[in-house]
Amino acid sequence: MPLVTEVVQRPVREVAIPDALGPAAQVLAELLEGGAVRALGESLRLSRKGGFTGVPLVAFVLAFLASTTERGVRPFIKAFKRPLQRVAAVAGCTRFPSSASVSRAFTGIDQATAERFADVALSMAVTPGLRELLTHPTALHRDSRGDSLCVLDIDPSVQAFRQRDLIAGEDFPAPDRVAPGVAGYTGHHRGEIRIRHVAVCAAGPGVWLGYRMSEDNQHLASLFTSAIRPALSVTSEAGIPLEQVLLRGDGEFGSAGVARAIVGLGVQLLVRISRYGLLDRPEVLETLRIATWEQVPAGAKRVREATDLGTVLLHPSAKSADAGEPGVSLRVVVCRRKVPSESDVHYGAWHDGYQMELFGTTLPADRWPARDVVALYGGRSAIENRFAQEDRELRLGRTFTYNAFGQAVFTALGLFLWNYRTCSGFREAPSSAVAPLSERVDLRVPDTHPSSLVTPPAPPQDLVDGPLLSPEQVEPQLLSPPEAAHGIEPAAAVWHAPVATEVGERDRSVLRRPAPADPFPGATDEDRTTATAILTRAFDTLANRPGWSLDDEHPQLRCPNGKRLFPFSVTAPGRGRPMPQVIIRTDVGACDGCPMRLECFASDKPNSYKQVARAISPEDAAFVAAFLNAHPPSRRLVQRTKTAGPPNRRTAPPRATEPLIQLPATSTPGPWECAAPTMTPADLRRRAVARYEAVRVEIRIGRAPRRPPSTTTRRRTWADREARWRHQTTVTLTLYVRPKSPIAKHSQPPKLAM
């Protein structure tokens, strides 16, 4: 279809389209000339008898997203039914589909089609200028030696759906739910089920390079790597080596299985890890005691300090889907900041007046010191802002279809339009100002803050926490020998702790210290006698049941299985409870394996406990509350024994005792300060949108020849299906520059970015 464009300085004629559709017509004209509309349409091949497919569907969605209206799909088509036919001609189509046709088409999209389409939509083939944008110096990070680093942010987002209550019963059929997704954590979104969007964004230029959508609880390692691989294909096509690509993610990517899968792709990795049990290890405390702390560059309200812990071998949790798989070796960076109290710690862990955070990375210490690793991770918040920006600019937060993969195609087209606007603004005015590197400043701080991290405690004889009784052998997967990968000499000093074996996530059902016989050590005989008298009055009926009894030595009851129930808390009067109550309970895990458990309470979860409440007088409640406040009862797990059983998939083979960490060798960073990108993608998109809004669009369509009726009965090819909706006449697109627009002040008229 011939498309003629011209720029005029004259009043608008009757063939002008509404201003809300002007940007859509210009974008479609540019994409048609560049071949992007055809490439996107061919990647969305839907087998529909006589229905719209390919180019008309892609062109309509782009017109809807590029318009400046706030309407939904159906009101959009209803409000602009006639002018949309002219916009369709600009895209080379006879007409756009109706709202019902759009709904039927996107309902039939499957996962393979959606993923194939997303890979094409975010590739260089359909976005001119993407290569130059990714490799521009203002879009890259710089390390302490001045070398560039392409940072990719990955962060899953949740789209939640609410399910209304339906009357259930034998007389009613099973509910037919139309919303996709499964039950799961929805964050601040209200809903009972969710689908997950996983997008990969280049941090510097702010363009999207990979996208996947999951409507079920897919294994995280396979889901994330599926979204990362297309992004790495784009960076590789741009000429960026894999070792100069960093993937930056939150704590969801810090699990050993996911981290191992990402490192296996050959890229660098920076994630937050939640293995705060490391801070209780004697060898870690010793390492932090002799470490040199550096102040993190400005960017936080309070001063933060960072240091290198060393290379740590992380193992999958025994309860995770990756249990028994190889671990991964990561360089762990510790960050701390002084906080007034534990209530001020909203993330990380509180440790003796400090908020502690742990980060895992594969970046070398001589190029990215600890303080710069923490500052680099802090830049990850930019992707959260871009999620909000895409909702404001393209309305991608709304639900377009209840088919999850049809929704994915809508989202992929929105991300493509975002990339196209960014590249269009960059081509119009490429940035040439590259900030010079500044000399590195020494930010080492003397250890003037007394902390328990300074003096490591001696390892206890019988550990209270952690799966240390049955160590497991897991061979780590290394990209290269650890000496070369992390700058550690083969004979580097390693601090061997007596019990340095397991670094996996804690298993709460393992052996711990037995509960003491006296739940209230230090209590006087008088207080014990008074507390026992109160329990006798409150639980007299229960104590007289067969098998139940009051303890002769301590204020507690005994169940028929011999387990103790001791006072644990006091509740105030409330709704339906006119009197205060005293609550007695067993130790955590005391009921595991009890033969009478099913007759006692219904829960079958491990580490559960029996709890009984009785009303008492306000005077007795005041005494018990003061008694418990002065002598808080023990909450430790009781002694449990492990029985040998058949091996299973989630049990790793035994492992010999090995060092927990390898101390980093002394390394000298480069002479420069690590630098962040200076490109502002929002200004690039704003410049592109302003260029579209500065003109008024006229569309004139020539007379189309009459098509002969089709008499063939053979099966139609993809080309035959596309030809049915292809426009066969000349379309003239006229751009009228508004007299008061910013573009009218310049000497050159606006040009279509072909």
Tab-separated table of C-alpha atoms in Angstrom, residues 349-588:
chain	number	residue	atom	x	y	z
A	349	ALA	CA	18.101	-7.993	60.416
A	350	TRP	CA	18.704	-6.149	63.677
A	351	HIS	CA	21.960	-7.001	65.392
A	352	ASP	CA	22.951	-5.136	68.548
A	353	GLY	CA	22.028	-1.623	67.468
A	354	TYR	CA	22.689	-2.113	63.756
A	355	GLN	CA	20.470	-2.880	60.820
A	356	MET	CA	22.351	-5.543	58.860
A	357	GLU	CA	21.875	-6.341	55.165
A	358	LEU	CA	23.506	-9.021	53.044
A	359	PHE	CA	24.162	-8.857	49.311
A	360	GLY	CA	25.483	-11.577	47.024
A	361	THR	CA	27.386	-10.803	43.841
A	362	THR	CA	29.902	-12.155	41.364
A	363	LEU	CA	31.472	-8.746	40.643
A	364	PRO	CA	35.225	-8.633	41.318
A	365	ALA	CA	36.266	-6.705	44.422
A	366	ASP	CA	39.075	-4.817	42.669
A	367	ARG	CA	36.578	-3.225	40.276
A	368	TRP	CA	33.518	-2.989	42.518
A	369	PRO	CA	34.462	-2.523	46.197
A	370	ALA	CA	31.916	-3.304	48.899
A	371	ARG	CA	30.634	0.263	49.270
A	372	ASP	CA	29.998	0.553	45.515
A	373	VAL	CA	28.217	-2.819	45.440
A	374	VAL	CA	25.731	-1.537	48.033
A	375	ALA	CA	25.271	1.747	46.135
A	376	LEU	CA	24.829	-0.171	42.889
A	377	TYR	CA	22.074	-2.306	44.408
A	378	GLY	CA	20.316	0.841	45.650
A	379	GLY	CA	19.774	1.904	42.039
A	380	ARG	CA	17.408	-1.037	41.614
A	381	SER	CA	14.561	1.159	42.887
A	382	ALA	CA	14.416	2.772	39.429
A	383	ILE	CA	12.503	-0.210	38.033
A	384	GLU	CA	9.713	0.376	40.550
A	385	ASN	CA	9.356	3.926	39.239
A	386	ARG	CA	9.238	2.645	35.678
A	387	PHE	CA	6.378	0.297	36.546
A	388	ALA	CA	4.424	3.343	37.763
A	389	GLN	CA	5.416	5.366	34.683
A	390	GLU	CA	4.268	2.706	32.238
A	391	ASP	CA	0.883	2.598	33.991
A	392	ARG	CA	0.534	6.371	33.687
A	393	GLU	CA	1.763	6.639	30.104
A	394	LEU	CA	0.364	3.445	28.551
A	395	ARG	CA	-2.253	2.213	31.060
A	396	LEU	CA	-0.703	-1.262	31.178
A	397	GLY	CA	-2.015	-1.866	34.682
A	398	ARG	CA	-5.569	-2.454	33.453
A	399	THR	CA	-7.046	-5.796	32.434
A	400	PHE	CA	-7.494	-6.083	28.660
A	401	THR	CA	-8.554	-9.732	28.506
A	402	TYR	CA	-9.137	-12.554	30.952
A	403	ASN	CA	-6.861	-14.823	28.952
A	404	ALA	CA	-3.500	-14.514	30.688
A	405	PHE	CA	-1.476	-14.904	27.492
A	406	GLY	CA	-3.678	-12.479	25.589
A	407	GLN	CA	-2.950	-10.022	28.388
A	408	ALA	CA	0.749	-10.792	27.871
A	409	VAL	CA	0.533	-9.803	24.187
A	410	PHE	CA	-1.135	-6.498	25.131
A	411	THR	CA	1.632	-5.857	27.663
A	412	ALA	CA	4.401	-6.777	25.207
A	413	LEU	CA	3.006	-4.293	22.666
A	414	GLY	CA	2.941	-1.622	25.363
A	415	LEU	CA	6.581	-2.315	26.239
A	416	PHE	CA	7.459	-2.171	22.536
A	417	LEU	CA	5.794	1.242	22.217
A	418	TRP	CA	7.711	2.404	25.316
A	419	ASN	CA	10.996	1.325	23.680
A	420	TYR	CA	10.064	2.933	20.384
A	421	ARG	CA	9.311	6.280	22.009
A	422	THR	CA	12.591	6.177	23.933
A	423	CYS	CA	14.641	5.393	20.824
A	424	SER	CA	12.733	7.981	18.792
A	425	GLY	CA	13.528	10.698	21.332
A	426	PHE	CA	17.160	9.587	21.426
A	427	ARG	CA	17.515	9.683	17.627
A	428	GLU	CA	16.029	13.159	17.531
A	429	ALA	CA	18.487	14.601	20.052
A	430	PRO	CA	21.234	12.126	21.057
A	431	SER	CA	23.058	13.044	24.218
A	432	SER	CA	26.729	13.819	23.725
A	433	ALA	CA	27.625	14.962	27.245
A	434	VAL	CA	29.498	12.203	29.069
A	435	ALA	CA	30.361	13.014	32.678
A	436	PRO	CA	34.097	12.657	33.359
A	437	LEU	CA	35.227	10.125	35.937
A	438	SER	CA	36.232	11.526	39.318
A	439	GLU	CA	39.150	10.381	41.417
A	440	ARG	CA	38.402	7.837	44.100
A	441	VAL	CA	37.954	9.134	47.653
A	442	ASP	CA	38.987	7.162	50.721
A	443	LEU	CA	35.818	6.588	52.807
A	444	ARG	CA	37.201	4.099	55.306
A	445	VAL	CA	35.780	4.654	58.773
A	446	PRO	CA	37.444	3.724	62.068
A	447	ASP	CA	35.531	1.196	64.135
A	448	THR	CA	34.375	3.549	66.876
A	449	HIS	CA	30.947	1.971	67.404
A	450	PRO	CA	31.005	-0.723	70.110
A	451	SER	CA	29.062	-3.707	68.927
A	452	SER	CA	28.717	-7.372	69.674
A	453	LEU	CA	30.156	-7.925	66.208
A	454	VAL	CA	33.555	-6.984	67.578
A	455	THR	CA	33.964	-9.914	69.968
A	456	PRO	CA	32.795	-13.258	68.575
A	457	PRO	CA	31.308	-15.608	71.156
A	458	ALA	CA	32.705	-19.080	71.572
A	459	PRO	CA	30.782	-21.798	69.732
A	460	PRO	CA	28.335	-23.536	72.090
A	461	GLN	CA	28.755	-27.215	72.854
A	462	ASP	CA	25.238	-28.055	71.699
A	463	LEU	CA	23.925	-25.660	69.106
A	464	VAL	CA	20.561	-24.019	69.654
A	465	ASP	CA	19.798	-23.261	66.041
A	466	GLY	CA	20.611	-24.449	62.557
A	467	PRO	CA	20.797	-27.813	60.763
A	468	LEU	CA	24.276	-28.826	61.897
A	469	LEU	CA	23.794	-32.389	63.098
A	470	SER	CA	23.638	-34.007	59.648
A	471	PRO	CA	25.765	-31.984	57.231
A	472	GLU	CA	25.190	-32.482	53.546
A	473	GLN	CA	27.751	-32.628	50.739
A	474	VAL	CA	26.975	-30.348	47.796
A	475	GLU	CA	29.546	-29.643	45.132
A	476	PRO	CA	29.364	-25.951	44.089
A	477	GLN	CA	28.994	-25.008	40.462
A	478	LEU	CA	31.707	-22.508	39.564
A	479	LEU	CA	32.041	-20.449	36.387
A	480	SER	CA	35.790	-20.765	36.829
A	481	PRO	CA	38.090	-21.806	39.673
A	482	PRO	CA	37.291	-19.732	42.784
A	483	GLU	CA	40.812	-18.352	42.799
A	484	ALA	CA	40.314	-16.756	39.395
A	485	ALA	CA	36.655	-15.863	39.796
A	486	HIS	CA	36.953	-13.975	43.056
A	487	GLY	CA	40.596	-12.969	43.275
A	488	ILE	CA	41.475	-15.479	46.001
A	489	GLU	CA	44.888	-17.027	46.060
A	490	PRO	CA	44.922	-20.816	46.402
A	491	ALA	CA	46.604	-20.523	49.794
A	492	ALA	CA	44.375	-17.709	51.057
A	493	ALA	CA	43.824	-17.637	54.787
A	494	VAL	CA	40.606	-19.344	55.847
A	495	TRP	CA	39.281	-19.066	59.378
A	496	HIS	CA	38.164	-22.584	60.309
A	497	ALA	CA	35.371	-22.655	62.835
A	498	PRO	CA	34.749	-25.853	64.759
A	499	VAL	CA	31.232	-26.164	63.311
A	500	ALA	CA	31.430	-24.416	59.942
A	501	THR	CA	29.429	-26.690	57.676
A	502	GLU	CA	25.976	-25.701	56.476
A	503	VAL	CA	24.950	-22.369	54.932
A	504	GLY	CA	21.488	-23.401	53.762
A	505	GLU	CA	18.238	-21.861	54.868
A	506	ARG	CA	17.185	-22.928	58.349
A	507	ASP	CA	14.949	-25.893	58.888
A	508	ARG	CA	12.623	-25.158	61.813
A	509	SER	CA	11.843	-28.816	62.465
A	510	VAL	CA	15.375	-29.883	63.463
A	511	LEU	CA	16.946	-30.726	66.791
A	512	ARG	CA	17.253	-27.934	69.355
A	513	ARG	CA	18.075	-27.602	73.025
A	514	PRO	CA	15.637	-29.492	75.283
A	515	ALA	CA	13.209	-27.361	77.248
A	516	PRO	CA	14.286	-26.922	80.882
A	517	ALA	CA	12.247	-28.687	83.539
A	518	ASP	CA	11.574	-25.380	85.294
A	519	PRO	CA	9.730	-22.995	82.974
A	520	PHE	CA	10.141	-20.075	85.396
A	521	PRO	CA	13.721	-20.056	86.704
A	522	GLY	CA	14.346	-17.425	89.343
A	523	ALA	CA	10.779	-17.283	90.640
A	524	THR	CA	10.363	-17.323	94.431
A	525	ASP	CA	8.495	-20.087	96.240
A	526	GLU	CA	5.820	-17.610	97.310
A	527	ASP	CA	5.141	-16.538	93.708
A	528	ARG	CA	5.047	-20.156	92.575
A	529	THR	CA	2.540	-21.042	95.296
A	530	THR	CA	0.280	-18.132	94.329
A	531	ALA	CA	0.498	-18.960	90.614
A	532	THR	CA	-0.282	-22.618	91.325
A	533	ALA	CA	-3.343	-21.617	93.361
A	534	ILE	CA	-4.619	-19.467	90.481
A	535	LEU	CA	-4.167	-22.346	88.015
A	536	THR	CA	-5.967	-24.701	90.401
A	537	ARG	CA	-8.996	-22.418	90.554
A	538	ALA	CA	-9.035	-21.725	86.797
A	539	PHE	CA	-8.348	-25.255	85.500
A	540	ASP	CA	-9.936	-27.365	88.235
A	541	THR	CA	-12.332	-29.021	85.782
A	542	LEU	CA	-9.553	-29.851	83.326
A	543	ALA	CA	-7.213	-31.143	86.043
A	544	ASN	CA	-9.883	-33.587	87.259
A	545	ARG	CA	-10.209	-35.255	83.848
A	546	PRO	CA	-8.678	-38.724	83.443
A	547	GLY	CA	-4.942	-38.460	82.808
A	548	TRP	CA	-4.708	-34.712	83.558
A	549	SER	CA	-2.998	-33.428	86.695
A	550	LEU	CA	-1.427	-30.397	88.351
A	551	ASP	CA	2.347	-30.429	88.703
A	552	ASP	CA	3.557	-30.776	92.289
A	553	GLU	CA	6.727	-28.678	91.847
A	554	HIS	CA	5.939	-25.984	89.256
A	555	PRO	CA	2.866	-23.902	88.280
A	556	GLN	CA	1.894	-26.035	85.300
A	557	LEU	CA	-0.435	-28.868	84.225
A	558	ARG	CA	0.383	-32.276	82.778
A	559	CYS	CA	-1.581	-33.830	79.918
A	560	PRO	CA	-2.282	-37.582	79.657
A	561	ASN	CA	0.885	-37.931	77.538
A	562	GLY	CA	2.998	-36.314	80.247
A	563	LYS	CA	3.598	-33.017	78.425
A	564	ARG	CA	3.512	-29.834	80.450
A	565	LEU	CA	1.170	-26.868	79.883
A	566	PHE	CA	2.486	-23.707	81.549
A	567	PRO	CA	1.076	-20.157	81.805
A	568	PHE	CA	2.072	-18.271	78.703
A	569	SER	CA	0.027	-15.054	78.472
A	570	VAL	CA	-2.983	-13.133	79.780
A	571	THR	CA	-5.652	-11.593	77.550
A	572	ALA	CA	-7.757	-8.554	78.440
A	573	PRO	CA	-11.568	-8.561	78.339
A	574	GLY	CA	-13.020	-8.034	74.882
A	575	ARG	CA	-16.064	-8.606	72.723
A	576	GLY	CA	-17.789	-11.782	73.921
A	577	ARG	CA	-15.181	-12.107	76.680
A	578	PRO	CA	-16.245	-10.135	79.797
A	579	MET	CA	-13.429	-11.465	81.997
A	580	PRO	CA	-9.662	-11.621	81.467
A	581	GLN	CA	-8.266	-15.019	80.551
A	582	VAL	CA	-5.063	-16.896	81.313
A	583	ILE	CA	-3.635	-19.042	78.504
A	584	ILE	CA	-1.592	-22.181	79.122
A	585	ARG	CA	0.193	-24.056	76.363
A	586	THR	CA	2.688	-26.816	75.677
A	587	ASP	CA	6.196	-26.345	74.346
A	588	VAL	CA	6.539	-25.901	70.588
